[in-house]
Amino acid sequence: VALGASADGGSARRLEVGRPAAGVWSAGEAEAGPGGSSEGRNAVAVGRAEAVLDSEVSEFESGERSAAGGLMLLVAASLLTQVVANLPPLAASTRLQHSDAVAAAFGQAFVLVRIPLLLTSPIQAMLLPALTRSAARGDRRGLTRRVRTALVAVVALGVAGTAVLAVAGPWVLRVFFGTKADLSHELLAVLGIGTVFLMAAAIFQPTLVALDRHRLVPIAWGAGALVSAALVEMPVDVVHAAAAG
């Protein structure tokens, strides 16, 4: 804040504290004209400072509310993700009460085919900051390139894991998990394909967050949960219905 008189000794110099919002003037503005008292000039400075402070507080509170809302949406998305990921074995165990061996084997197979999904978490952690920087700079080409590279990597990993588990899965379940019922290679392949889709979704989620479209994340997972719930209740073979879910 600078106070003083101009060279002609009479007129007051304009005072500025920050940059006030358009049309916001203090009550002492009229008193700060040529020949105005120092009290009037001080009133102008204080009024403008208060206007700037009020504006900044309002912006901070607005950003805080927006961050809290975004966090709640992501928490809801996380819960719905768990529903989609764990509904099939729960449905299978509920509907296969007459065959505990098959239900146990399906649950173990489900855990086995989800192992590649664990590898997407570090990829997500590394991808989100880079995507956020690209989105902030408006670099859509760079963002698209990073998303495409990550998708190719996780899909290749998922397909390779699915092929291995589809071939060796029944043997692994018998030898290492001690399952009493045998599951087909085709069933394990279907479960593996579901894992590939989940891995791809794990890449799209931080992309939406980086583009400030996080509101779509819980909507997408909610729709997936509804579809999964409908599939696991299909009036077909319980194991195949659960695998489709």
PDB file of C-alpha atoms in Angstrom, residues 3-207:
ATOM      1  CA  LEU A   3       0.317   6.610   0.390  1.00  0.00           C
ATOM      2  CA  GLY A   4       1.423  10.020  -0.836  1.00  0.00           C
ATOM      3  CA  ALA A   5       0.647  13.107  -2.819  1.00  0.00           C
ATOM      4  CA  SER A   6       1.411  13.877  -6.434  1.00  0.00           C
ATOM      5  CA  ALA A   7       3.941  16.438  -7.601  1.00  0.00           C
ATOM      6  CA  ASP A   8       1.392  19.237  -7.593  1.00  0.00           C
ATOM      7  CA  GLY A   9       1.073  18.776  -3.829  1.00  0.00           C
ATOM      8  CA  GLY A  10      -2.688  18.522  -3.782  1.00  0.00           C
ATOM      9  CA  SER A  11      -4.227  15.485  -5.432  1.00  0.00           C
ATOM     10  CA  ALA A  12      -4.123  12.076  -3.760  1.00  0.00           C
ATOM     11  CA  ARG A  13      -2.367   9.224  -5.505  1.00  0.00           C
ATOM     12  CA  ARG A  14      -4.549   6.183  -6.378  1.00  0.00           C
ATOM     13  CA  LEU A  15      -4.124   3.381  -3.873  1.00  0.00           C
ATOM     14  CA  GLU A  16      -4.370  -0.296  -4.758  1.00  0.00           C
ATOM     15  CA  VAL A  17      -4.373  -3.393  -2.575  1.00  0.00           C
ATOM     16  CA  GLY A  18      -4.467  -6.414  -4.827  1.00  0.00           C
ATOM     17  CA  ARG A  19      -6.948  -6.173  -7.682  1.00  0.00           C
ATOM     18  CA  PRO A  20     -10.553  -5.691  -6.519  1.00  0.00           C
ATOM     19  CA  ALA A  21     -13.481  -7.211  -8.301  1.00  0.00           C
ATOM     20  CA  ALA A  22     -15.142  -5.051 -10.930  1.00  0.00           C
ATOM     21  CA  GLY A  23     -17.591  -2.555  -9.467  1.00  0.00           C
ATOM     22  CA  VAL A  24     -16.477  -3.075  -5.818  1.00  0.00           C
ATOM     23  CA  TRP A  25     -15.610   0.199  -4.090  1.00  0.00           C
ATOM     24  CA  SER A  26     -15.417   1.177  -0.469  1.00  0.00           C
ATOM     25  CA  ALA A  27     -17.691   3.673   1.259  1.00  0.00           C
ATOM     26  CA  GLY A  28     -14.796   6.131   1.403  1.00  0.00           C
ATOM     27  CA  GLU A  29     -14.181   6.151  -2.375  1.00  0.00           C
ATOM     28  CA  ALA A  30     -15.942   9.461  -2.776  1.00  0.00           C
ATOM     29  CA  GLU A  31     -13.793  11.009  -0.093  1.00  0.00           C
ATOM     30  CA  ALA A  32     -10.502   9.991  -1.721  1.00  0.00           C
ATOM     31  CA  GLY A  33     -10.647  12.395  -4.608  1.00  0.00           C
ATOM     32  CA  PRO A  34      -8.427  15.431  -5.073  1.00  0.00           C
ATOM     33  CA  GLY A  35      -7.821  17.089  -1.747  1.00  0.00           C
ATOM     34  CA  GLY A  36      -9.388  14.189   0.177  1.00  0.00           C
ATOM     35  CA  SER A  37      -8.266  13.456   3.673  1.00  0.00           C
ATOM     36  CA  SER A  38      -5.827  10.687   4.584  1.00  0.00           C
ATOM     37  CA  GLU A  39      -8.674   8.979   6.445  1.00  0.00           C
ATOM     38  CA  GLY A  40     -10.634   8.771   3.213  1.00  0.00           C
ATOM     39  CA  ARG A  41      -7.683   7.343   1.335  1.00  0.00           C
ATOM     40  CA  ASN A  42      -7.135   4.782   4.068  1.00  0.00           C
ATOM     41  CA  ALA A  43     -10.807   3.839   3.938  1.00  0.00           C
ATOM     42  CA  VAL A  44     -10.478   3.208   0.202  1.00  0.00           C
ATOM     43  CA  ALA A  45      -7.450   0.951   0.758  1.00  0.00           C
ATOM     44  CA  VAL A  46      -9.121  -0.973   3.553  1.00  0.00           C
ATOM     45  CA  GLY A  47     -12.324  -1.396   1.569  1.00  0.00           C
ATOM     46  CA  ARG A  48     -10.501  -2.753  -1.441  1.00  0.00           C
ATOM     47  CA  ALA A  49      -8.403  -5.088   0.715  1.00  0.00           C
ATOM     48  CA  GLU A  50     -11.556  -6.440   2.341  1.00  0.00           C
ATOM     49  CA  ALA A  51     -13.148  -6.984  -1.075  1.00  0.00           C
ATOM     50  CA  VAL A  52     -10.108  -8.930  -2.285  1.00  0.00           C
ATOM     51  CA  LEU A  53     -10.015 -10.983   0.912  1.00  0.00           C
ATOM     52  CA  ASP A  54     -13.730 -11.796   0.686  1.00  0.00           C
ATOM     53  CA  SER A  55     -13.310 -12.852  -2.929  1.00  0.00           C
ATOM     54  CA  GLU A  56     -10.358 -15.125  -2.131  1.00  0.00           C
ATOM     55  CA  VAL A  57     -12.155 -16.700   0.850  1.00  0.00           C
ATOM     56  CA  SER A  58     -15.192 -17.349  -1.320  1.00  0.00           C
ATOM     57  CA  GLU A  59     -13.057 -18.984  -4.013  1.00  0.00           C
ATOM     58  CA  PHE A  60     -11.268 -21.119  -1.408  1.00  0.00           C
ATOM     59  CA  GLU A  61     -14.553 -22.303   0.132  1.00  0.00           C
ATOM     60  CA  SER A  62     -15.940 -23.080  -3.311  1.00  0.00           C
ATOM     61  CA  GLY A  63     -12.851 -25.116  -4.200  1.00  0.00           C
ATOM     62  CA  GLU A  64     -13.015 -26.908  -0.863  1.00  0.00           C
ATOM     63  CA  ARG A  65     -16.641 -27.921  -1.448  1.00  0.00           C
ATOM     64  CA  SER A  66     -15.792 -29.080  -4.962  1.00  0.00           C
ATOM     65  CA  ALA A  67     -12.876 -31.200  -3.680  1.00  0.00           C
ATOM     66  CA  ALA A  68     -15.068 -32.764  -0.990  1.00  0.00           C
ATOM     67  CA  GLY A  69     -17.729 -33.599  -3.571  1.00  0.00           C
ATOM     68  CA  GLY A  70     -15.167 -35.132  -5.896  1.00  0.00           C
ATOM     69  CA  LEU A  71     -13.766 -37.217  -3.060  1.00  0.00           C
ATOM     70  CA  MET A  72     -17.217 -38.570  -2.205  1.00  0.00           C
ATOM     71  CA  LEU A  73     -17.781 -39.516  -5.831  1.00  0.00           C
ATOM     72  CA  LEU A  74     -14.488 -41.412  -5.961  1.00  0.00           C
ATOM     73  CA  VAL A  75     -15.296 -43.196  -2.677  1.00  0.00           C
ATOM     74  CA  ALA A  76     -18.630 -44.267  -4.163  1.00  0.00           C
ATOM     75  CA  ALA A  77     -16.824 -45.432  -7.309  1.00  0.00           C
ATOM     76  CA  SER A  78     -14.393 -47.469  -5.203  1.00  0.00           C
ATOM     77  CA  LEU A  79     -17.251 -49.220  -3.399  1.00  0.00           C
ATOM     78  CA  LEU A  80     -19.008 -49.997  -6.672  1.00  0.00           C
ATOM     79  CA  THR A  81     -15.736 -51.330  -8.062  1.00  0.00           C
ATOM     80  CA  GLN A  82     -15.598 -53.835  -5.232  1.00  0.00           C
ATOM     81  CA  VAL A  83     -19.174 -54.875  -5.974  1.00  0.00           C
ATOM     82  CA  VAL A  84     -18.344 -55.536  -9.621  1.00  0.00           C
ATOM     83  CA  ALA A  85     -15.125 -57.353  -8.735  1.00  0.00           C
ATOM     84  CA  ASN A  86     -16.544 -59.605  -6.008  1.00  0.00           C
ATOM     85  CA  LEU A  87     -20.182 -60.187  -6.916  1.00  0.00           C
ATOM     86  CA  PRO A  88     -19.632 -63.304  -9.117  1.00  0.00           C
ATOM     87  CA  PRO A  89     -18.028 -65.532  -6.432  1.00  0.00           C
ATOM     88  CA  LEU A  90     -20.574 -64.353  -3.858  1.00  0.00           C
ATOM     89  CA  ALA A  91     -23.433 -65.211  -6.205  1.00  0.00           C
ATOM     90  CA  ALA A  92     -21.882 -68.579  -7.035  1.00  0.00           C
ATOM     91  CA  SER A  93     -21.443 -69.541  -3.371  1.00  0.00           C
ATOM     92  CA  THR A  94     -25.035 -68.508  -2.644  1.00  0.00           C
ATOM     93  CA  ARG A  95     -26.554 -70.454  -5.522  1.00  0.00           C
ATOM     94  CA  LEU A  96     -24.267 -73.484  -5.156  1.00  0.00           C
ATOM     95  CA  GLN A  97     -25.184 -74.402  -1.606  1.00  0.00           C
ATOM     96  CA  HIS A  98     -25.829 -77.977  -2.741  1.00  0.00           C
ATOM     97  CA  SER A  99     -22.276 -78.282  -4.136  1.00  0.00           C
ATOM     98  CA  ASP A 100     -19.678 -76.847  -1.776  1.00  0.00           C
ATOM     99  CA  ALA A 101     -16.776 -78.333  -3.761  1.00  0.00           C
ATOM    100  CA  VAL A 102     -17.756 -76.519  -6.971  1.00  0.00           C
ATOM    101  CA  ALA A 103     -18.389 -73.259  -5.096  1.00  0.00           C
ATOM    102  CA  ALA A 104     -14.973 -73.507  -3.410  1.00  0.00           C
ATOM    103  CA  ALA A 105     -13.246 -74.296  -6.708  1.00  0.00           C
ATOM    104  CA  PHE A 106     -14.926 -71.332  -8.408  1.00  0.00           C
ATOM    105  CA  GLY A 107     -13.881 -69.020  -5.587  1.00  0.00           C
ATOM    106  CA  GLN A 108     -10.274 -70.176  -5.806  1.00  0.00           C
ATOM    107  CA  ALA A 109     -10.288 -69.843  -9.591  1.00  0.00           C
ATOM    108  CA  PHE A 110     -11.662 -66.336  -9.264  1.00  0.00           C
ATOM    109  CA  VAL A 111      -8.798 -65.356  -6.981  1.00  0.00           C
ATOM    110  CA  LEU A 112      -6.282 -66.933  -9.356  1.00  0.00           C
ATOM    111  CA  VAL A 113      -7.459 -65.130 -12.503  1.00  0.00           C
ATOM    112  CA  ARG A 114      -7.528 -61.766 -10.694  1.00  0.00           C
ATOM    113  CA  ILE A 115      -3.773 -61.844  -9.978  1.00  0.00           C
ATOM    114  CA  PRO A 116      -2.873 -59.780 -13.101  1.00  0.00           C
ATOM    115  CA  LEU A 117      -5.303 -57.099 -11.899  1.00  0.00           C
ATOM    116  CA  LEU A 118      -3.012 -56.405  -8.933  1.00  0.00           C
ATOM    117  CA  LEU A 119      -0.334 -55.184 -11.333  1.00  0.00           C
ATOM    118  CA  THR A 120      -2.490 -52.291 -12.551  1.00  0.00           C
ATOM    119  CA  SER A 121      -2.322 -50.372  -9.248  1.00  0.00           C
ATOM    120  CA  PRO A 122       1.279 -49.149  -9.710  1.00  0.00           C
ATOM    121  CA  ILE A 123       0.480 -48.331 -13.339  1.00  0.00           C
ATOM    122  CA  GLN A 124      -2.452 -46.188 -12.168  1.00  0.00           C
ATOM    123  CA  ALA A 125      -0.263 -44.426  -9.604  1.00  0.00           C
ATOM    124  CA  MET A 126       2.332 -43.527 -12.235  1.00  0.00           C
ATOM    125  CA  LEU A 127      -0.201 -42.658 -14.921  1.00  0.00           C
ATOM    126  CA  LEU A 128      -2.457 -40.187 -13.078  1.00  0.00           C
ATOM    127  CA  PRO A 129       0.124 -37.369 -12.531  1.00  0.00           C
ATOM    128  CA  ALA A 130       1.242 -37.527 -16.164  1.00  0.00           C
ATOM    129  CA  LEU A 131      -2.356 -37.481 -17.403  1.00  0.00           C
ATOM    130  CA  THR A 132      -3.191 -34.565 -15.103  1.00  0.00           C
ATOM    131  CA  ARG A 133      -0.246 -32.528 -16.414  1.00  0.00           C
ATOM    132  CA  SER A 134      -1.216 -33.234 -20.028  1.00  0.00           C
ATOM    133  CA  ALA A 135      -4.841 -32.271 -19.361  1.00  0.00           C
ATOM    134  CA  ALA A 136      -3.804 -29.049 -17.553  1.00  0.00           C
ATOM    135  CA  ARG A 137      -1.635 -28.033 -20.526  1.00  0.00           C
ATOM    136  CA  GLY A 138      -4.365 -28.913 -22.997  1.00  0.00           C
ATOM    137  CA  ASP A 139      -2.081 -31.530 -24.551  1.00  0.00           C
ATOM    138  CA  ARG A 140      -4.769 -33.948 -25.721  1.00  0.00           C
ATOM    139  CA  ARG A 141      -2.389 -35.645 -28.129  1.00  0.00           C
ATOM    140  CA  GLY A 142       0.069 -36.453 -25.345  1.00  0.00           C
ATOM    141  CA  LEU A 143      -2.759 -37.599 -23.083  1.00  0.00           C
ATOM    142  CA  THR A 144      -4.148 -39.885 -25.772  1.00  0.00           C
ATOM    143  CA  ARG A 145      -0.692 -41.322 -26.422  1.00  0.00           C
ATOM    144  CA  ARG A 146      -0.157 -42.130 -22.744  1.00  0.00           C
ATOM    145  CA  VAL A 147      -3.576 -43.732 -22.385  1.00  0.00           C
ATOM    146  CA  ARG A 148      -3.058 -45.805 -25.516  1.00  0.00           C
ATOM    147  CA  THR A 149       0.352 -47.002 -24.314  1.00  0.00           C
ATOM    148  CA  ALA A 150      -1.022 -47.963 -20.897  1.00  0.00           C
ATOM    149  CA  LEU A 151      -3.993 -49.774 -22.448  1.00  0.00           C
ATOM    150  CA  VAL A 152      -1.776 -51.763 -24.778  1.00  0.00           C
ATOM    151  CA  ALA A 153       0.469 -52.729 -21.850  1.00  0.00           C
ATOM    152  CA  VAL A 154      -2.310 -53.878 -19.501  1.00  0.00           C
ATOM    153  CA  VAL A 155      -4.295 -55.654 -22.225  1.00  0.00           C
ATOM    154  CA  ALA A 156      -1.191 -57.512 -23.382  1.00  0.00           C
ATOM    155  CA  LEU A 157      -0.447 -58.468 -19.791  1.00  0.00           C
ATOM    156  CA  GLY A 158      -4.030 -59.555 -19.211  1.00  0.00           C
ATOM    157  CA  VAL A 159      -4.259 -61.604 -22.391  1.00  0.00           C
ATOM    158  CA  ALA A 160      -0.977 -63.358 -21.624  1.00  0.00           C
ATOM    159  CA  GLY A 161      -2.143 -64.119 -18.091  1.00  0.00           C
ATOM    160  CA  THR A 162      -5.495 -65.367 -19.383  1.00  0.00           C
ATOM    161  CA  ALA A 163      -3.815 -67.717 -21.856  1.00  0.00           C
ATOM    162  CA  VAL A 164      -1.539 -69.177 -19.181  1.00  0.00           C
ATOM    163  CA  LEU A 165      -4.339 -69.631 -16.664  1.00  0.00           C
ATOM    164  CA  ALA A 166      -6.728 -71.081 -19.221  1.00  0.00           C
ATOM    165  CA  VAL A 167      -4.172 -73.759 -20.074  1.00  0.00           C
ATOM    166  CA  ALA A 168      -2.626 -74.460 -16.672  1.00  0.00           C
ATOM    167  CA  GLY A 169      -5.407 -73.218 -14.406  1.00  0.00           C
ATOM    168  CA  PRO A 170      -7.110 -76.557 -13.629  1.00  0.00           C
ATOM    169  CA  TRP A 171      -3.754 -78.132 -12.715  1.00  0.00           C
ATOM    170  CA  VAL A 172      -2.762 -75.137 -10.564  1.00  0.00           C
ATOM    171  CA  LEU A 173      -6.089 -75.288  -8.734  1.00  0.00           C
ATOM    172  CA  ARG A 174      -5.713 -78.990  -7.969  1.00  0.00           C
ATOM    173  CA  VAL A 175      -2.051 -78.923  -6.952  1.00  0.00           C
ATOM    174  CA  PHE A 176      -1.679 -75.577  -5.179  1.00  0.00           C
ATOM    175  CA  PHE A 177      -5.213 -74.838  -4.012  1.00  0.00           C
ATOM    176  CA  GLY A 178      -6.360 -78.369  -3.327  1.00  0.00           C
ATOM    177  CA  THR A 179      -9.724 -78.002  -5.045  1.00  0.00           C
ATOM    178  CA  LYS A 180     -11.969 -81.069  -5.147  1.00  0.00           C
ATOM    179  CA  ALA A 181     -13.910 -80.116  -8.280  1.00  0.00           C
ATOM    180  CA  ASP A 182     -12.439 -79.518 -11.747  1.00  0.00           C
ATOM    181  CA  LEU A 183     -13.299 -76.418 -13.724  1.00  0.00           C
ATOM    182  CA  SER A 184     -13.045 -76.319 -17.499  1.00  0.00           C
ATOM    183  CA  HIS A 185     -10.382 -74.455 -19.455  1.00  0.00           C
ATOM    184  CA  GLU A 186     -13.125 -72.466 -21.178  1.00  0.00           C
ATOM    185  CA  LEU A 187     -14.524 -71.263 -17.868  1.00  0.00           C
ATOM    186  CA  LEU A 188     -11.113 -70.033 -16.754  1.00  0.00           C
ATOM    187  CA  ALA A 189     -10.669 -68.292 -20.098  1.00  0.00           C
ATOM    188  CA  VAL A 190     -13.981 -66.438 -19.607  1.00  0.00           C
ATOM    189  CA  LEU A 191     -12.910 -65.361 -16.132  1.00  0.00           C
ATOM    190  CA  GLY A 192      -9.592 -64.190 -17.557  1.00  0.00           C
ATOM    191  CA  ILE A 193     -11.323 -62.091 -20.219  1.00  0.00           C
ATOM    192  CA  GLY A 194     -13.328 -60.419 -17.464  1.00  0.00           C
ATOM    193  CA  THR A 195     -10.054 -59.564 -15.749  1.00  0.00           C
ATOM    194  CA  VAL A 196      -8.758 -57.960 -18.953  1.00  0.00           C
ATOM    195  CA  PHE A 197     -11.817 -55.674 -19.072  1.00  0.00           C
ATOM    196  CA  LEU A 198     -11.299 -54.703 -15.434  1.00  0.00           C
ATOM    197  CA  MET A 199      -7.660 -53.876 -16.167  1.00  0.00           C
ATOM    198  CA  ALA A 200      -8.724 -51.641 -19.060  1.00  0.00           C
ATOM    199  CA  ALA A 201     -11.283 -49.932 -16.802  1.00  0.00           C
ATOM    200  CA  ALA A 202      -8.501 -49.290 -14.290  1.00  0.00           C
ATOM    201  CA  ILE A 203      -6.758 -47.208 -16.974  1.00  0.00           C
ATOM    202  CA  PHE A 204      -9.852 -45.283 -18.055  1.00  0.00           C
ATOM    203  CA  GLN A 205     -10.691 -44.268 -14.489  1.00  0.00           C
ATOM    204  CA  PRO A 206      -7.636 -42.018 -13.868  1.00  0.00           C
ATOM    205  CA  THR A 207      -8.098 -40.662 -17.384  1.00  0.00           C
TER     206      THR A 207
END
